[in-house]
């Protein structure tokens, strides 16, 4: 699986409701029909300043095919025309681990926390991932409101990208703060945080506002 998170602003003069409707229409007629599409939510500005489009694809091949279609499919022209291209910031990552009993559907979380980071030079990446799994199992899973997570990595940039599901925004804020405190207090798990390049760390709280409907593929 591959997770795509796109942050963007609207072009001048485009109303939020107009964009929401265009997104729903293009989702049904085009995006949901693309090979390898799995899940999607759209989040208007609220607890974050920009729009956030969060998509899960089957693999990188599906993502790259979709990226080309965005610029060539006429059904997507209206929706794409509403986006200020200079504002677009994209983060992708191929899923390396799913935490929890099953992959959480994007719509089933009251709030998602997107975390991006790079490790310091010479950190063993497989060992870093193994430690991440232990942190989720022994610390995160015991925190109230935690629902599961995806840990992904963009091999091209070396950036880790984690998407953590929480019951609601309050649980996401309180739980993420507790996780940091508990990790730093642990003799082993604190190493996971010490391996991160602090300057590269970013966090985004995302509330699913527009849940894209499940659409049966045609053809």
C-alpha atoms as a PDB file:
ATOM      1  CA  UNK A   1       0.000   0.000   0.000  1.00  0.00           C
ATOM      2  CA  UNK A   2       0.975   3.620  -0.499  1.00  0.00           C
ATOM      3  CA  UNK A   3      -0.360   6.654   1.376  1.00  0.00           C
ATOM      4  CA  UNK A   4      -0.635  10.009  -0.374  1.00  0.00           C
ATOM      5  CA  UNK A   5      -1.255  13.224   1.566  1.00  0.00           C
ATOM      6  CA  UNK A   6      -1.731  16.385  -0.481  1.00  0.00           C
ATOM      7  CA  UNK A   7      -2.017  19.827   1.122  1.00  0.00           C
ATOM      8  CA  UNK A   8      -3.232  22.756  -0.972  1.00  0.00           C
ATOM      9  CA  UNK A   9      -5.122  26.061  -1.127  1.00  0.00           C
ATOM     10  CA  UNK A  10      -7.957  26.931  -3.490  1.00  0.00           C
ATOM     11  CA  UNK A  11      -7.568  29.257  -6.440  1.00  0.00           C
ATOM     12  CA  UNK A  12      -8.861  32.810  -5.833  1.00  0.00           C
ATOM     13  CA  UNK A  13     -12.640  33.069  -6.102  1.00  0.00           C
ATOM     14  CA  UNK A  14     -13.375  29.357  -5.579  1.00  0.00           C
ATOM     15  CA  UNK A  15     -15.925  28.798  -2.808  1.00  0.00           C
ATOM     16  CA  UNK A  16     -15.272  25.908  -0.375  1.00  0.00           C
ATOM     17  CA  UNK A  17     -18.684  24.316  -1.044  1.00  0.00           C
ATOM     18  CA  UNK A  18     -18.109  24.548  -4.800  1.00  0.00           C
ATOM     19  CA  UNK A  19     -14.810  22.720  -4.404  1.00  0.00           C
ATOM     20  CA  UNK A  20     -16.302  20.094  -2.095  1.00  0.00           C
ATOM     21  CA  UNK A  21     -19.005  19.312  -4.651  1.00  0.00           C
ATOM     22  CA  UNK A  22     -16.503  19.124  -7.504  1.00  0.00           C
ATOM     23  CA  UNK A  23     -14.342  16.770  -5.431  1.00  0.00           C
ATOM     24  CA  UNK A  24     -17.281  14.447  -4.769  1.00  0.00           C
ATOM     25  CA  UNK A  25     -18.259  14.408  -8.445  1.00  0.00           C
ATOM     26  CA  UNK A  26     -14.756  13.678  -9.720  1.00  0.00           C
ATOM     27  CA  UNK A  27     -14.266  11.050  -7.040  1.00  0.00           C
ATOM     28  CA  UNK A  28     -17.295   9.112  -8.262  1.00  0.00           C
ATOM     29  CA  UNK A  29     -16.631   9.433 -11.984  1.00  0.00           C
ATOM     30  CA  UNK A  30     -12.849   9.281 -12.115  1.00  0.00           C
ATOM     31  CA  UNK A  31     -10.629   8.837  -9.062  1.00  0.00           C
ATOM     32  CA  UNK A  32     -12.499   5.914  -7.485  1.00  0.00           C
ATOM     33  CA  UNK A  33     -12.401   4.156 -10.869  1.00  0.00           C
ATOM     34  CA  UNK A  34      -8.617   4.240 -11.138  1.00  0.00           C
ATOM     35  CA  UNK A  35      -6.821   0.893 -10.753  1.00  0.00           C
ATOM     36  CA  UNK A  36      -5.399   0.378  -7.291  1.00  0.00           C
ATOM     37  CA  UNK A  37      -7.592   2.949  -5.521  1.00  0.00           C
ATOM     38  CA  UNK A  38      -8.456   1.888  -1.944  1.00  0.00           C
ATOM     39  CA  UNK A  39      -9.621   4.724   0.315  1.00  0.00           C
ATOM     40  CA  UNK A  40      -9.903   8.515   0.510  1.00  0.00           C
ATOM     41  CA  UNK A  41     -10.998  11.420   2.712  1.00  0.00           C
ATOM     42  CA  UNK A  42     -10.956  15.152   2.019  1.00  0.00           C
ATOM     43  CA  UNK A  43     -10.451  17.642   4.829  1.00  0.00           C
ATOM     44  CA  UNK A  44     -11.303  21.351   4.416  1.00  0.00           C
ATOM     45  CA  UNK A  45      -9.423  23.936   6.483  1.00  0.00           C
ATOM     46  CA  UNK A  46     -10.239  23.748  10.168  1.00  0.00           C
ATOM     47  CA  UNK A  47      -7.650  22.537  12.631  1.00  0.00           C
ATOM     48  CA  UNK A  48      -5.172  23.000   9.762  1.00  0.00           C
ATOM     49  CA  UNK A  49      -4.995  26.022   7.449  1.00  0.00           C
ATOM     50  CA  UNK A  50      -5.132  24.250   4.098  1.00  0.00           C
ATOM     51  CA  UNK A  51      -7.178  21.566   2.374  1.00  0.00           C
ATOM     52  CA  UNK A  52      -5.847  18.028   2.861  1.00  0.00           C
ATOM     53  CA  UNK A  53      -6.581  15.176   0.464  1.00  0.00           C
ATOM     54  CA  UNK A  54      -5.652  11.804   1.968  1.00  0.00           C
ATOM     55  CA  UNK A  55      -5.615   8.754  -0.327  1.00  0.00           C
ATOM     56  CA  UNK A  56      -4.550   5.133   0.034  1.00  0.00           C
ATOM     57  CA  UNK A  57      -3.410   3.292  -3.110  1.00  0.00           C
ATOM     58  CA  UNK A  58      -2.657  -0.374  -3.654  1.00  0.00           C
ATOM     59  CA  UNK A  59       0.995   0.331  -4.493  1.00  0.00           C
ATOM     60  CA  UNK A  60       3.363   2.885  -6.035  1.00  0.00           C
ATOM     61  CA  UNK A  61       2.444   1.821  -9.565  1.00  0.00           C
ATOM     62  CA  UNK A  62      -1.216   2.721  -8.901  1.00  0.00           C
ATOM     63  CA  UNK A  63      -0.182   6.058  -7.389  1.00  0.00           C
ATOM     64  CA  UNK A  64       2.053   6.971 -10.331  1.00  0.00           C
ATOM     65  CA  UNK A  65      -0.680   6.015 -12.810  1.00  0.00           C
ATOM     66  CA  UNK A  66      -3.154   8.192 -10.902  1.00  0.00           C
ATOM     67  CA  UNK A  67      -0.701  11.107 -10.847  1.00  0.00           C
ATOM     68  CA  UNK A  68      -0.545  11.044 -14.640  1.00  0.00           C
ATOM     69  CA  UNK A  69      -4.334  10.744 -14.958  1.00  0.00           C
ATOM     70  CA  UNK A  70      -4.861  13.873 -12.855  1.00  0.00           C
ATOM     71  CA  UNK A  71      -3.326  15.938 -15.666  1.00  0.00           C
ATOM     72  CA  UNK A  72      -4.793  14.052 -18.640  1.00  0.00           C
ATOM     73  CA  UNK A  73      -8.331  12.956 -17.674  1.00  0.00           C
ATOM     74  CA  UNK A  74     -10.864  15.623 -18.810  1.00  0.00           C
ATOM     75  CA  UNK A  75     -13.249  14.545 -16.035  1.00  0.00           C
ATOM     76  CA  UNK A  76     -10.757  15.948 -13.518  1.00  0.00           C
ATOM     77  CA  UNK A  77     -10.214  19.297 -15.239  1.00  0.00           C
ATOM     78  CA  UNK A  78     -12.842  21.260 -13.259  1.00  0.00           C
ATOM     79  CA  UNK A  79     -11.622  19.979  -9.889  1.00  0.00           C
ATOM     80  CA  UNK A  80      -7.938  20.488 -10.736  1.00  0.00           C
ATOM     81  CA  UNK A  81      -8.678  23.989 -12.019  1.00  0.00           C
ATOM     82  CA  UNK A  82      -9.928  24.986  -8.566  1.00  0.00           C
ATOM     83  CA  UNK A  83      -6.586  24.172  -6.920  1.00  0.00           C
ATOM     84  CA  UNK A  84      -3.805  26.733  -6.587  1.00  0.00           C
ATOM     85  CA  UNK A  85      -0.970  24.654  -8.044  1.00  0.00           C
ATOM     86  CA  UNK A  86       1.759  26.757  -6.438  1.00  0.00           C
ATOM     87  CA  UNK A  87       0.394  25.855  -2.995  1.00  0.00           C
ATOM     88  CA  UNK A  88       0.469  22.074  -3.450  1.00  0.00           C
ATOM     89  CA  UNK A  89       2.645  20.091  -1.032  1.00  0.00           C
ATOM     90  CA  UNK A  90       2.643  16.300  -1.365  1.00  0.00           C
ATOM     91  CA  UNK A  91       3.859  13.594   0.994  1.00  0.00           C
ATOM     92  CA  UNK A  92       3.835   9.931  -0.019  1.00  0.00           C
ATOM     93  CA  UNK A  93       5.012   6.768   1.651  1.00  0.00           C
ATOM     94  CA  UNK A  94       4.876   3.058   0.945  1.00  0.00           C
ATOM     95  CA  UNK A  95       3.367   1.267   3.933  1.00  0.00           C
ATOM     96  CA  UNK A  96       5.963  -0.730   5.833  1.00  0.00           C
ATOM     97  CA  UNK A  97       3.792  -1.732   8.793  1.00  0.00           C
ATOM     98  CA  UNK A  98       0.156  -1.635   9.925  1.00  0.00           C
ATOM     99  CA  UNK A  99      -0.366  -1.314  13.676  1.00  0.00           C
ATOM    100  CA  UNK A 100      -3.525  -2.717  15.215  1.00  0.00           C
ATOM    101  CA  UNK A 101      -5.675  -5.741  14.496  1.00  0.00           C
ATOM    102  CA  UNK A 102      -6.583  -4.565  10.973  1.00  0.00           C
ATOM    103  CA  UNK A 103      -5.905  -1.567   8.735  1.00  0.00           C
ATOM    104  CA  UNK A 104      -8.139   1.281   9.977  1.00  0.00           C
ATOM    105  CA  UNK A 105     -10.384   2.749   7.274  1.00  0.00           C
ATOM    106  CA  UNK A 106      -9.791   6.478   6.873  1.00  0.00           C
ATOM    107  CA  UNK A 107     -13.405   7.324   7.747  1.00  0.00           C
ATOM    108  CA  UNK A 108     -13.347   5.288  10.975  1.00  0.00           C
ATOM    109  CA  UNK A 109     -11.068   7.667  12.859  1.00  0.00           C
ATOM    110  CA  UNK A 110     -12.375  10.831  14.465  1.00  0.00           C
ATOM    111  CA  UNK A 111      -8.942  12.384  13.963  1.00  0.00           C
ATOM    112  CA  UNK A 112      -5.764  11.336  12.171  1.00  0.00           C
ATOM    113  CA  UNK A 113      -2.299  12.471  13.141  1.00  0.00           C
ATOM    114  CA  UNK A 114       0.152  12.653  10.255  1.00  0.00           C
ATOM    115  CA  UNK A 115       3.795  12.618  11.360  1.00  0.00           C
ATOM    116  CA  UNK A 116       6.783  12.996   9.022  1.00  0.00           C
ATOM    117  CA  UNK A 117      10.443  12.638   9.964  1.00  0.00           C
ATOM    118  CA  UNK A 118      13.888  11.625   8.801  1.00  0.00           C
ATOM    119  CA  UNK A 119      16.404   9.724  10.868  1.00  0.00           C
ATOM    120  CA  UNK A 120      19.874  10.939  11.696  1.00  0.00           C
ATOM    121  CA  UNK A 121      22.688   9.722   9.397  1.00  0.00           C
ATOM    122  CA  UNK A 122      23.873   6.121   9.845  1.00  0.00           C
ATOM    123  CA  UNK A 123      20.699   4.977  11.636  1.00  0.00           C
ATOM    124  CA  UNK A 124      19.827   1.400  10.643  1.00  0.00           C
ATOM    125  CA  UNK A 125      16.433   1.768   8.957  1.00  0.00           C
ATOM    126  CA  UNK A 126      15.230  -1.792   9.590  1.00  0.00           C
ATOM    127  CA  UNK A 127      16.125  -1.527  13.272  1.00  0.00           C
ATOM    128  CA  UNK A 128      14.370   1.850  13.425  1.00  0.00           C
ATOM    129  CA  UNK A 129      11.198   0.286  12.017  1.00  0.00           C
ATOM    130  CA  UNK A 130      11.435  -2.647  14.443  1.00  0.00           C
ATOM    131  CA  UNK A 131      11.652  -0.191  17.328  1.00  0.00           C
ATOM    132  CA  UNK A 132       8.677   1.725  15.929  1.00  0.00           C
ATOM    133  CA  UNK A 133       6.615  -1.479  15.978  1.00  0.00           C
ATOM    134  CA  UNK A 134       7.498  -2.061  19.629  1.00  0.00           C
ATOM    135  CA  UNK A 135       6.572   1.518  20.553  1.00  0.00           C
ATOM    136  CA  UNK A 136       3.132   1.088  18.998  1.00  0.00           C
ATOM    137  CA  UNK A 137       2.605  -2.303  20.632  1.00  0.00           C
ATOM    138  CA  UNK A 138       3.836  -1.466  24.131  1.00  0.00           C
ATOM    139  CA  UNK A 139       3.089   2.257  24.472  1.00  0.00           C
ATOM    140  CA  UNK A 140       0.681   3.574  21.841  1.00  0.00           C
ATOM    141  CA  UNK A 141      -1.800   0.689  22.025  1.00  0.00           C
ATOM    142  CA  UNK A 142      -2.281   1.305  25.755  1.00  0.00           C
ATOM    143  CA  UNK A 143      -3.222   4.985  25.358  1.00  0.00           C
ATOM    144  CA  UNK A 144      -6.913   5.887  25.535  1.00  0.00           C
ATOM    145  CA  UNK A 145      -8.374   6.709  22.127  1.00  0.00           C
ATOM    146  CA  UNK A 146      -5.648   5.061  20.021  1.00  0.00           C
ATOM    147  CA  UNK A 147      -7.164   3.069  17.127  1.00  0.00           C
ATOM    148  CA  UNK A 148      -4.171   1.935  15.082  1.00  0.00           C
ATOM    149  CA  UNK A 149      -1.697   3.318  12.567  1.00  0.00           C
ATOM    150  CA  UNK A 150       0.143   3.008   9.282  1.00  0.00           C
ATOM    151  CA  UNK A 151       3.905   3.467   9.182  1.00  0.00           C
ATOM    152  CA  UNK A 152       5.178   4.274   5.699  1.00  0.00           C
ATOM    153  CA  UNK A 153       8.387   5.457   4.080  1.00  0.00           C
ATOM    154  CA  UNK A 154       9.260   7.324   0.917  1.00  0.00           C
ATOM    155  CA  UNK A 155      12.425   5.559  -0.196  1.00  0.00           C
ATOM    156  CA  UNK A 156      13.233   8.315  -2.696  1.00  0.00           C
ATOM    157  CA  UNK A 157      13.539  11.023  -0.048  1.00  0.00           C
ATOM    158  CA  UNK A 158      14.225   8.843   2.984  1.00  0.00           C
ATOM    159  CA  UNK A 159      11.257  10.397   4.799  1.00  0.00           C
ATOM    160  CA  UNK A 160       9.197   8.316   7.211  1.00  0.00           C
ATOM    161  CA  UNK A 161       5.460   9.046   7.197  1.00  0.00           C
ATOM    162  CA  UNK A 162       3.159   7.778   9.939  1.00  0.00           C
ATOM    163  CA  UNK A 163      -0.617   8.089   9.986  1.00  0.00           C
ATOM    164  CA  UNK A 164      -2.076   7.469  13.449  1.00  0.00           C
ATOM    165  CA  UNK A 165      -5.819   6.973  14.003  1.00  0.00           C
ATOM    166  CA  UNK A 166      -7.463   8.446  17.103  1.00  0.00           C
ATOM    167  CA  UNK A 167     -11.018   8.418  18.451  1.00  0.00           C
ATOM    168  CA  UNK A 168     -11.310  12.210  18.244  1.00  0.00           C
ATOM    169  CA  UNK A 169      -9.259  15.392  18.224  1.00  0.00           C
ATOM    170  CA  UNK A 170      -9.003  15.591  22.019  1.00  0.00           C
ATOM    171  CA  UNK A 171      -7.682  12.021  22.212  1.00  0.00           C
ATOM    172  CA  UNK A 172      -5.221  12.745  19.393  1.00  0.00           C
ATOM    173  CA  UNK A 173      -3.710  15.743  21.163  1.00  0.00           C
ATOM    174  CA  UNK A 174      -3.609  14.161  24.620  1.00  0.00           C
ATOM    175  CA  UNK A 175      -2.497  10.766  23.328  1.00  0.00           C
ATOM    176  CA  UNK A 176       0.332  12.060  21.165  1.00  0.00           C
ATOM    177  CA  UNK A 177       1.671  14.141  24.062  1.00  0.00           C
ATOM    178  CA  UNK A 178       1.517  11.138  26.398  1.00  0.00           C
ATOM    179  CA  UNK A 179       3.273   8.956  23.826  1.00  0.00           C
ATOM    180  CA  UNK A 180       6.208  11.376  23.658  1.00  0.00           C
ATOM    181  CA  UNK A 181       6.499  11.541  27.454  1.00  0.00           C
ATOM    182  CA  UNK A 182       6.264   7.755  27.842  1.00  0.00           C
ATOM    183  CA  UNK A 183       8.826   7.104  25.092  1.00  0.00           C
ATOM    184  CA  UNK A 184      11.354   9.519  26.547  1.00  0.00           C
ATOM    185  CA  UNK A 185      10.924   7.929  29.971  1.00  0.00           C
ATOM    186  CA  UNK A 186      11.519   4.400  28.642  1.00  0.00           C
ATOM    187  CA  UNK A 187      15.137   3.117  28.738  1.00  0.00           C
ATOM    188  CA  UNK A 188      14.859   1.454  25.313  1.00  0.00           C
ATOM    189  CA  UNK A 189      12.079   3.187  23.389  1.00  0.00           C
ATOM    190  CA  UNK A 190      13.548   6.652  23.891  1.00  0.00           C
ATOM    191  CA  UNK A 191      16.125   5.614  21.299  1.00  0.00           C
ATOM    192  CA  UNK A 192      13.414   5.733  18.621  1.00  0.00           C
ATOM    193  CA  UNK A 193      12.980   9.457  19.239  1.00  0.00           C
ATOM    194  CA  UNK A 194      16.702  10.067  19.614  1.00  0.00           C
ATOM    195  CA  UNK A 195      17.254   8.557  16.151  1.00  0.00           C
ATOM    196  CA  UNK A 196      14.985  11.190  14.559  1.00  0.00           C
ATOM    197  CA  UNK A 197      16.356  14.379  13.042  1.00  0.00           C
ATOM    198  CA  UNK A 198      14.404  16.849  15.161  1.00  0.00           C
ATOM    199  CA  UNK A 199      14.510  19.566  12.488  1.00  0.00           C
ATOM    200  CA  UNK A 200      12.724  17.269  10.014  1.00  0.00           C
ATOM    201  CA  UNK A 201       9.762  16.382  12.244  1.00  0.00           C
ATOM    202  CA  UNK A 202       6.318  17.733  11.314  1.00  0.00           C
ATOM    203  CA  UNK A 203       2.879  16.896  12.715  1.00  0.00           C
ATOM    204  CA  UNK A 204      -0.573  17.513  11.223  1.00  0.00           C
ATOM    205  CA  UNK A 205      -3.907  16.782  12.897  1.00  0.00           C
ATOM    206  CA  UNK A 206      -6.545  15.826  10.328  1.00  0.00           C
ATOM    207  CA  UNK A 207     -10.296  15.529  10.891  1.00  0.00           C
ATOM    208  CA  UNK A 208     -12.211  13.596   8.181  1.00  0.00           C
ATOM    209  CA  UNK A 209     -14.807  16.136   7.048  1.00  0.00           C
ATOM    210  CA  UNK A 210     -15.680  14.842   3.585  1.00  0.00           C
ATOM    211  CA  UNK A 211     -15.792  11.048   3.503  1.00  0.00           C
ATOM    212  CA  UNK A 212     -15.664   9.880  -0.083  1.00  0.00           C
ATOM    213  CA  UNK A 213     -18.414   7.334  -0.811  1.00  0.00           C
ATOM    214  CA  UNK A 214     -17.642   3.741  -1.670  1.00  0.00           C
ATOM    215  CA  UNK A 215     -18.143   3.471  -5.421  1.00  0.00           C
ATOM    216  CA  UNK A 216     -18.443   0.265  -7.431  1.00  0.00           C
ATOM    217  CA  UNK A 217     -15.949   0.313 -10.262  1.00  0.00           C
ATOM    218  CA  UNK A 218     -17.384   0.181 -13.749  1.00  0.00           C
ATOM    219  CA  UNK A 219     -15.957  -1.648 -16.715  1.00  0.00           C
END
